[in-house]
GROMACS .gro file of C-alpha atoms in nm:
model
  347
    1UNK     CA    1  -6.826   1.891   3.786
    2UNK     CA    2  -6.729   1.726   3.422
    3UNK     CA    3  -6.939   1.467   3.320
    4UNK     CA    4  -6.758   1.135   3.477
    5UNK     CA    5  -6.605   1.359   3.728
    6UNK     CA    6  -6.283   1.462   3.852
    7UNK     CA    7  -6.008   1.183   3.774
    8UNK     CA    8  -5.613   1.317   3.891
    9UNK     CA    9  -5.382   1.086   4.086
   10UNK     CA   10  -5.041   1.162   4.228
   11UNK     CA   11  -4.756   0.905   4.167
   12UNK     CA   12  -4.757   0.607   4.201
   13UNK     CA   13  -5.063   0.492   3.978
   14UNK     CA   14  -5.120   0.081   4.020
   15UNK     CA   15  -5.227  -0.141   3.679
   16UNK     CA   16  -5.569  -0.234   3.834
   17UNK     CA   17  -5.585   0.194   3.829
   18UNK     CA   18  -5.511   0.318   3.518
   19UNK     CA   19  -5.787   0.088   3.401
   20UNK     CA   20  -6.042   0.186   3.591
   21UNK     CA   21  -6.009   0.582   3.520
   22UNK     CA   22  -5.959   0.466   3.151
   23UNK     CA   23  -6.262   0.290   3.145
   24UNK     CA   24  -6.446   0.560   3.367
   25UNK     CA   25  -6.264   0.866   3.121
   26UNK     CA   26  -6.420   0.674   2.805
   27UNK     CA   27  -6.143   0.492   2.675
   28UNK     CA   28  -6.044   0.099   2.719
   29UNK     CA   29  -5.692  -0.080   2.776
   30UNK     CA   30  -5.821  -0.473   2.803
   31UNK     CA   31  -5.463  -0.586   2.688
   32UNK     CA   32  -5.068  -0.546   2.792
   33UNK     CA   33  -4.743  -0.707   2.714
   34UNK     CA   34  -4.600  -0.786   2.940
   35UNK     CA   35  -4.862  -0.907   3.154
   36UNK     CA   36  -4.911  -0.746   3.469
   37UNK     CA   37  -5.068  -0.790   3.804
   38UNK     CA   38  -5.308  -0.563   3.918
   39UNK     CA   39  -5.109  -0.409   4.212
   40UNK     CA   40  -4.783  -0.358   3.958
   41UNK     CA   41  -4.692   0.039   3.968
   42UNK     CA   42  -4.715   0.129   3.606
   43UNK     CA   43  -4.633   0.533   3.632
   44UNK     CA   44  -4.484   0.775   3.889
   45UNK     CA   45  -4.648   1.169   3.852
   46UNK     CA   46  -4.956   1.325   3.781
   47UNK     CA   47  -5.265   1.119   3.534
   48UNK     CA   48  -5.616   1.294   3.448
   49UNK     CA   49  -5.870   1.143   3.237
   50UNK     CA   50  -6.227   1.274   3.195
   51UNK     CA   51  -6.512   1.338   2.991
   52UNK     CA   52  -6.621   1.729   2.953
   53UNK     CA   53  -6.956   1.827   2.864
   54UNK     CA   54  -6.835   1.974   2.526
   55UNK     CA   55  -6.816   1.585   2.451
   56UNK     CA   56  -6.439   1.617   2.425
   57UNK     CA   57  -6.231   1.378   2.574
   58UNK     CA   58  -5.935   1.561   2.800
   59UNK     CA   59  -5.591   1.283   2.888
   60UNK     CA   60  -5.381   1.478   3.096
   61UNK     CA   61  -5.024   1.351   3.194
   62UNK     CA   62  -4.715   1.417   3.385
   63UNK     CA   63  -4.549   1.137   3.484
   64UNK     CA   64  -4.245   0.907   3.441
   65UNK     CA   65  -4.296   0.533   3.255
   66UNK     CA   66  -4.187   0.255   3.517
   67UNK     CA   67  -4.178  -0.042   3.273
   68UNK     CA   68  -4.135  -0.118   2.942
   69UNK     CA   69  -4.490  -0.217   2.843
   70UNK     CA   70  -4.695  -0.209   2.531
   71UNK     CA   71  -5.073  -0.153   2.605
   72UNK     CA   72  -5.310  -0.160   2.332
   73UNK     CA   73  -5.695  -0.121   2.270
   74UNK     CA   74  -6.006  -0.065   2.004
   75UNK     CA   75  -6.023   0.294   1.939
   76UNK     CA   76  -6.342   0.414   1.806
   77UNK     CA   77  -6.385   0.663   1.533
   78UNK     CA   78  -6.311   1.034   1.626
   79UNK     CA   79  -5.989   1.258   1.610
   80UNK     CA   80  -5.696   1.295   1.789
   81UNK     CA   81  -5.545   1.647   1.894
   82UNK     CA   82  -5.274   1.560   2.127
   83UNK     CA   83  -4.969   1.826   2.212
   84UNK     CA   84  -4.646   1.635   2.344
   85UNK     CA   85  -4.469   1.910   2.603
   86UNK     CA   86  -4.169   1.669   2.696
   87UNK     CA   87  -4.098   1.325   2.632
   88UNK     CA   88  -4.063   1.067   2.336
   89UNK     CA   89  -4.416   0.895   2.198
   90UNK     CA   90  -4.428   0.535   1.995
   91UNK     CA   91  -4.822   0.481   1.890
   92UNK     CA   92  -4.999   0.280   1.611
   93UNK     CA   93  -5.308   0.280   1.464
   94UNK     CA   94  -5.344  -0.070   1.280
   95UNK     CA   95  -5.071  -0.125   1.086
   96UNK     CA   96  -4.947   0.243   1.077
   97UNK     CA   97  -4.697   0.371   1.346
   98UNK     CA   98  -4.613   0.727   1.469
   99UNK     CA   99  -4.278   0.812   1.618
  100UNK     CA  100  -4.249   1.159   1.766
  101UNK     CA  101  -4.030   1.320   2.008
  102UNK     CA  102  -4.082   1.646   2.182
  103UNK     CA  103  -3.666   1.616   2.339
  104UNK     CA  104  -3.605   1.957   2.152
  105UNK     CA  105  -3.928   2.127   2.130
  106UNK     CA  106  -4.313   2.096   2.186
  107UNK     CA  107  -4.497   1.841   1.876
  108UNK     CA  108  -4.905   1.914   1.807
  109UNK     CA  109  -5.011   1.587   1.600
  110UNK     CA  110  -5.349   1.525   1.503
  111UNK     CA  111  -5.464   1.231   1.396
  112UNK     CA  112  -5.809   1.061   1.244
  113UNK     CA  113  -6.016   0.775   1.289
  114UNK     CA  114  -6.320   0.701   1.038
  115UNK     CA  115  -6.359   0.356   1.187
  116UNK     CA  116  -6.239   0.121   1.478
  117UNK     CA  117  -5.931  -0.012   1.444
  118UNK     CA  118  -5.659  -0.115   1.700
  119UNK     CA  119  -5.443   0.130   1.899
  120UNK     CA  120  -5.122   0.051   2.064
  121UNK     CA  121  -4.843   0.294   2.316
  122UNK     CA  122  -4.533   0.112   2.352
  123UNK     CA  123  -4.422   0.229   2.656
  124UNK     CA  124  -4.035   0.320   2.771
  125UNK     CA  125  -3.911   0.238   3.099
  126UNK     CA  126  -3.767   0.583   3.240
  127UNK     CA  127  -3.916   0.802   2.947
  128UNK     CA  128  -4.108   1.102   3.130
  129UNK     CA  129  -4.387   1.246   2.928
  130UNK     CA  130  -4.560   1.561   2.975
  131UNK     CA  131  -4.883   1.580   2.729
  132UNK     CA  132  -5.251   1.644   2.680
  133UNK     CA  133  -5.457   1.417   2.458
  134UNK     CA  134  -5.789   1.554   2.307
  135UNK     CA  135  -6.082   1.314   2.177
  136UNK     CA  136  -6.305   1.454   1.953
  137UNK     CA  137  -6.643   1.235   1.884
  138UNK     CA  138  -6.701   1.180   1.454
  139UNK     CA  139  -7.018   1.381   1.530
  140UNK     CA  140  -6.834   1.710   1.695
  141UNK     CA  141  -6.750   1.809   1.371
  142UNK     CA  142  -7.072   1.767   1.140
  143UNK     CA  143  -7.159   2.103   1.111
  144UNK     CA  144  -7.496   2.038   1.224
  145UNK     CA  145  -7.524   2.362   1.501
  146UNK     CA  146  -7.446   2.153   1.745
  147UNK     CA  147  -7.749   1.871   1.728
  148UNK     CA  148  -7.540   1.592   1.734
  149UNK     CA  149  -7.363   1.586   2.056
  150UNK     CA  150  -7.105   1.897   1.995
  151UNK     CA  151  -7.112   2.253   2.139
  152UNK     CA  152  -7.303   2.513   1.937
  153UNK     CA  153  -6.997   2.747   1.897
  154UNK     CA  154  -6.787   2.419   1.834
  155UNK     CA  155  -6.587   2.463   1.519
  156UNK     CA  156  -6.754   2.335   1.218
  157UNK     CA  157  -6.513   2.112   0.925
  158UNK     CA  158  -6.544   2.299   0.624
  159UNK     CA  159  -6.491   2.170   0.264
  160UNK     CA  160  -6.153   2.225   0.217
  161UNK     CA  161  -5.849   2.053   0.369
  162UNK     CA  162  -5.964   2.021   0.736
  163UNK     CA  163  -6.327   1.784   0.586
  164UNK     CA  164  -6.077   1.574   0.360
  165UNK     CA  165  -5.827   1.523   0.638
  166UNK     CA  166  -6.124   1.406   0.878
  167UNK     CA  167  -6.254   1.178   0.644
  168UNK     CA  168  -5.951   0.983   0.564
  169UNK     CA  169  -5.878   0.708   0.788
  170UNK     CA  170  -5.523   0.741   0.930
  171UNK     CA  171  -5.445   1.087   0.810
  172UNK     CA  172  -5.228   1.242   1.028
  173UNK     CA  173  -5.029   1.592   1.093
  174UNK     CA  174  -4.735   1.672   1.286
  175UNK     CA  175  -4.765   2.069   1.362
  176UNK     CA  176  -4.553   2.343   1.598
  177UNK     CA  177  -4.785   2.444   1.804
  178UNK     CA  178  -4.799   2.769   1.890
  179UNK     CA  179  -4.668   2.979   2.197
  180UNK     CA  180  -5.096   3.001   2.345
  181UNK     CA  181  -5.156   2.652   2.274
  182UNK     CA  182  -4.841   2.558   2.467
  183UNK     CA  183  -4.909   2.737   2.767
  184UNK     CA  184  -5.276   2.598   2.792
  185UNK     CA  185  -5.146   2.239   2.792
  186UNK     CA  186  -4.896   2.349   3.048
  187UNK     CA  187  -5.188   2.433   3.281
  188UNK     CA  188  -5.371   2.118   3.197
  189UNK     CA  189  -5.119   1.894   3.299
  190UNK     CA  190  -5.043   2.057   3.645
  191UNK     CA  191  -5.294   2.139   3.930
  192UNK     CA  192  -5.561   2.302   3.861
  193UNK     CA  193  -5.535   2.675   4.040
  194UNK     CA  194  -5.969   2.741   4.074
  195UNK     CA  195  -6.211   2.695   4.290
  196UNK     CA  196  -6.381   2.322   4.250
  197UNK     CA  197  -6.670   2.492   4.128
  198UNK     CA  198  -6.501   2.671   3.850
  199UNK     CA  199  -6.295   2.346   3.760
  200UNK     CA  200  -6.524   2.239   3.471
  201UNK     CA  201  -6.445   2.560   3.289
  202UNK     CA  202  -6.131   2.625   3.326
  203UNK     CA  203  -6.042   2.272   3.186
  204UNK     CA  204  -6.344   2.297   2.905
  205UNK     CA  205  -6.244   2.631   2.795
  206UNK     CA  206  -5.878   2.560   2.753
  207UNK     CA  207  -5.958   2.230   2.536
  208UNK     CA  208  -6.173   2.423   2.311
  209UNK     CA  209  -5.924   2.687   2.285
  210UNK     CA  210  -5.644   2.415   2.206
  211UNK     CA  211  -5.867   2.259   1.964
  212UNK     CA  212  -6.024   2.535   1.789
  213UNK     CA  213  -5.620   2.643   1.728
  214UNK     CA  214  -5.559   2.300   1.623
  215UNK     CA  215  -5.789   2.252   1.314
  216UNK     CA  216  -5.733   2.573   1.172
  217UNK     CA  217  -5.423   2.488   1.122
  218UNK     CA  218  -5.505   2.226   0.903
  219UNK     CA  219  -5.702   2.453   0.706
  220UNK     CA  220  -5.419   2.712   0.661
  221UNK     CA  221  -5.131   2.670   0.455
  222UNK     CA  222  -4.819   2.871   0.559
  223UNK     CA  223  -4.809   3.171   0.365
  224UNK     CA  224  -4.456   3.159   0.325
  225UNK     CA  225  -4.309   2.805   0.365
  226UNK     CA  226  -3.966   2.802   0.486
  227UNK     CA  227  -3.705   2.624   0.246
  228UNK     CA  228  -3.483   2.358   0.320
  229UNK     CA  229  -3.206   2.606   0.322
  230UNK     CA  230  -3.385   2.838   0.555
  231UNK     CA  231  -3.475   2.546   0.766
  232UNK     CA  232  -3.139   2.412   0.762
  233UNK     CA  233  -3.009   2.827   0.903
  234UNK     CA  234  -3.327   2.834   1.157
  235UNK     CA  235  -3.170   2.480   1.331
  236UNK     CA  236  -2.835   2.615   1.314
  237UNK     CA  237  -2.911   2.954   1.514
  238UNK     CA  238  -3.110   2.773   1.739
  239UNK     CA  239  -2.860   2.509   1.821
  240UNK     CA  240  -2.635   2.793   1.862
  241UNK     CA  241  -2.849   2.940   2.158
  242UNK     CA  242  -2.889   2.578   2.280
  243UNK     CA  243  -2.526   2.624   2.331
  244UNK     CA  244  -2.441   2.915   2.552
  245UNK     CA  245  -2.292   2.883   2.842
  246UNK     CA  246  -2.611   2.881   3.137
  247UNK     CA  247  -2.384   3.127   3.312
  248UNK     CA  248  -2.244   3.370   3.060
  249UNK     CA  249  -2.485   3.632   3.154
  250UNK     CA  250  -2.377   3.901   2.863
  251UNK     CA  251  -2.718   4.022   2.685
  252UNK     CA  252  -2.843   3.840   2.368
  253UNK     CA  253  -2.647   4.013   2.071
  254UNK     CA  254  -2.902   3.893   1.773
  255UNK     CA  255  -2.601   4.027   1.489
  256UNK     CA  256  -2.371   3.702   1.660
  257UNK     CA  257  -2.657   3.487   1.609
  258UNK     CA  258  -2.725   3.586   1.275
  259UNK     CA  259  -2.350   3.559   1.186
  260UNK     CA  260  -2.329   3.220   1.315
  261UNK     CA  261  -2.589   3.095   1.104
  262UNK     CA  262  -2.464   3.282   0.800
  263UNK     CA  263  -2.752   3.543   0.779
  264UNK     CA  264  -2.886   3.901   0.828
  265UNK     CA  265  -3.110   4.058   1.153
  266UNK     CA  266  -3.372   4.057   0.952
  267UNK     CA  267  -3.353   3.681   0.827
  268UNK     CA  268  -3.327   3.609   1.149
  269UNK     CA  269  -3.617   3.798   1.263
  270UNK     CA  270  -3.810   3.671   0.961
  271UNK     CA  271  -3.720   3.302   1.008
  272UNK     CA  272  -3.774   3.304   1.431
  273UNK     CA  273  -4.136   3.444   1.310
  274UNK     CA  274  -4.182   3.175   1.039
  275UNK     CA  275  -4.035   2.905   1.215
  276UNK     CA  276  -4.132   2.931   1.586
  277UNK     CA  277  -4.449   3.189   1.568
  278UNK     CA  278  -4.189   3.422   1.826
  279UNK     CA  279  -3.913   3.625   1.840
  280UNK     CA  280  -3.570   3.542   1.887
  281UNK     CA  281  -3.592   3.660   2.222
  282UNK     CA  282  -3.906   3.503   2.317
  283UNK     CA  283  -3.798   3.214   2.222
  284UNK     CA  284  -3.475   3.265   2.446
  285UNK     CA  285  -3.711   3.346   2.728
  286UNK     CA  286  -3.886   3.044   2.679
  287UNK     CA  287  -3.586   2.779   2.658
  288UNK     CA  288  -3.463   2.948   2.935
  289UNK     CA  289  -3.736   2.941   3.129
  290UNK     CA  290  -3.794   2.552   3.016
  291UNK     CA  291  -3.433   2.491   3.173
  292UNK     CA  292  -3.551   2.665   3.523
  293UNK     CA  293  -3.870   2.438   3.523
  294UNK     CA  294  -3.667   2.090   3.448
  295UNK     CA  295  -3.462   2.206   3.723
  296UNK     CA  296  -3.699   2.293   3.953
  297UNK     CA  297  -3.852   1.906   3.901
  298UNK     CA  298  -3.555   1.724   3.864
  299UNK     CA  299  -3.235   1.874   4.059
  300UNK     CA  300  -3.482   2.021   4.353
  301UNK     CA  301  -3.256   2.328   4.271
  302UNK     CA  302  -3.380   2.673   4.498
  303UNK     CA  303  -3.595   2.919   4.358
  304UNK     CA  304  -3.339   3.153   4.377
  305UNK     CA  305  -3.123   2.914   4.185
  306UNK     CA  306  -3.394   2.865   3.874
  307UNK     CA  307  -3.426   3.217   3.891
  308UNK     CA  308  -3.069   3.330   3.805
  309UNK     CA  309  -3.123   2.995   3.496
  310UNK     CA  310  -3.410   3.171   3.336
  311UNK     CA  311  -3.211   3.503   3.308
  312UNK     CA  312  -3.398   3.707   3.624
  313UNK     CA  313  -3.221   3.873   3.900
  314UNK     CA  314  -3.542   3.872   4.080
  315UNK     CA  315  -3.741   3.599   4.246
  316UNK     CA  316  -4.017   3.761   4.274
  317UNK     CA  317  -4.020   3.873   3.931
  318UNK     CA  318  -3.936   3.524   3.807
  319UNK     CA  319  -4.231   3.390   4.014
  320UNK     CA  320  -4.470   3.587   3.877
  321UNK     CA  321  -4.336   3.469   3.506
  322UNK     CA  322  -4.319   3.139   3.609
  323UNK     CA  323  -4.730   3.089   3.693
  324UNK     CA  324  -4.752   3.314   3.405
  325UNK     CA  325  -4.653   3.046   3.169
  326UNK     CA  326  -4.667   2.698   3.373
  327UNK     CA  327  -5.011   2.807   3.579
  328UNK     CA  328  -4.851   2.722   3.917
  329UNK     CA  329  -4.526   2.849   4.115
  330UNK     CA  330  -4.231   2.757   4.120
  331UNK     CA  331  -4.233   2.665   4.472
  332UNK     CA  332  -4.503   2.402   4.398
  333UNK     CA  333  -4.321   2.230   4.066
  334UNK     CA  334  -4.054   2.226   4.290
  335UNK     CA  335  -4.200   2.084   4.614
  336UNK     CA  336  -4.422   1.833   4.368
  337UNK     CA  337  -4.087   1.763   4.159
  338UNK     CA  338  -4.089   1.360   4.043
  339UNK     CA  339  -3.871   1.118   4.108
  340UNK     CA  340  -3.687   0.886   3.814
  341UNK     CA  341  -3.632   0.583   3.856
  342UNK     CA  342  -3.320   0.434   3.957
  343UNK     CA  343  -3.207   0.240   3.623
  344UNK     CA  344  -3.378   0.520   3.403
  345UNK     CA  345  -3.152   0.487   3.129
  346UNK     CA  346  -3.364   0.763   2.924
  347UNK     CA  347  -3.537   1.121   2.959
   0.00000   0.00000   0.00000
């Protein structure tokens, strides 16, 4: 078992609730606006919150905002790895606000605390987010071999850019993630396929793994920074393959996709690897496979049905991709698929 225990709820998830397992999973939320009753539904999906032994702090959600509601608490000193899979995000910390959006693809923001301010989530009514938040303690990162409360093999803040950004109060980052780190948060935020006994390490080890990913990035530069002209061709090609028909299914001809965005194969190529960490037809595969999922949850379309979406002829073989990437069947995202609510008048 994690320290604090297991915390998951199905929808719906009371006010009186969400307190209690954010109180229990180390975190506070003493204030709202409105003001609510204890019994008032607040979200409709899946909500995990709990303390792992690594001393990392693991906020798991799936689930759909019923009100419009800002809730807002101290946060302590520590830093903030949190990967947005789907939704749109409005946070502050003191008089600094972060507006991010993961409508078109997956956001990794990190953010730091050196002392307690205020935090605030001003939530949407009807605005589904799929996420994982990680807490890291100021003392996870001290370098000290693991004496003060993190891991032995946790990952240790060197001198360069990763120490200066966790020492500045405020800094933040707004990554891509990558493909791995994407697919861990996708397990996180669905059931958890192990035995109960194995539960504490299959959540610990894909934290670590998420984290670990996380701050080297901060430490790494891009090698070759994409210009604002090559950034400008990347959203063109991709909006391109945004735009084919779901049922035109002719292969992938990478020369018309270059054309369109006024470039060569091997731009292309070179700009899909820069840009997205993938190929161009991974990162088909993936969108693809994205547009089976939302279906799955939200139309309650067949399996067959998301299968001939994500480009497979096979079920079976679409299956077996499916838990690949999400970490559960399709039969189960569809069967656990949640509801919006009736006057959702966002996504």
């Amino acid at each position: 078992m994690t320290d604090g225990g297991v915390m998951e709820t199905e929808s719906p998830l009371r006010w009186r609730d969400l307190v209690a397992r954010g109180n229990r999973g180390g975190e506070a939320l003493p204030a709202i606006v409105p003001s609510l009753d204890p019994d008032d539904i607040v979200l409709r999906g899946r909500f995990r919150m709990e303390m792992l032994r690594s001393g990392l702090s693991l906020h798991a959600t799936d689930a759909v905002d019923l009100r419009d509601m800002t809730t807002a608490a101290a946060a302590g000193a520590g830093l903030t790895v949190a990967l947005f899979l789907r939704g749109e995000v409005d946070i502050s910390l003191g008089e600094r606000r972060y507006a991010l959006s993961a409508a078109r693809e997956p956001v990794l923001f990190l953010l730091s605390r050196t002392e307690e301010d205020r935090f605030q989530r001003r939530a949407m009514r009807g605005n589904r987010v799929r996420k994982i938040t990680l807490g890291l303690p100021p003392d996870w990162l001290d370098g000290d071999g693991g004496h003060g409360g993190g891991p032995a093999c946790a990952p240790v803040a060197g001198e360069g850019g990763l120490r200066r950004f966790c020492r500045t109060h405020g800094a933040s980052m707004v990554l891509r993630p990558t493909a791995r780190q994407v697919a861990l948060a996708e397990r996180l935020t669905g059931p958890i396929a192990c035995p109960p006994m194995l539960e504490s390490l299959y959540l610990e080890s894909h934290a670590l793994e998420i984290v670990a990913e996380a701050l080297g990035m901060v430490d790494m530069p891009a090698a070759h920074p994409l210009s604002s002209r090559d950034r400008a061709r990347l959203r063109i090609a991709c909006e391109y393959l945004e735009s084919r028909d779901p049922d035109d299914d002719a292969p992938l001809r990478l020369e018309v996709v270059a054309r369109h965005a006024g470039m060569s194969v091997s731009t292309l190529h070179r700009l899909f690897r820069a840009g997205h960490g993938m190929s161009v037809f991974e990162y088909e595969r993936a969108r693809r496979m994205e547009r089976a999922r939302t279906a799955l949850e939200c139309e309650g379309v067949s399996v067959t049905e998301a299968a001939y979406l994500a480009g497979y002829s096979s079920p079976a073989n679409f299956a077996t991709a499916f838990k690949r990437r999400f970490g559960r069947c399709p039969r189960e995202v569809r069967a656990a698929r949640i509801a919006l609510p009736p006057a959702a008048g966002r996504s």
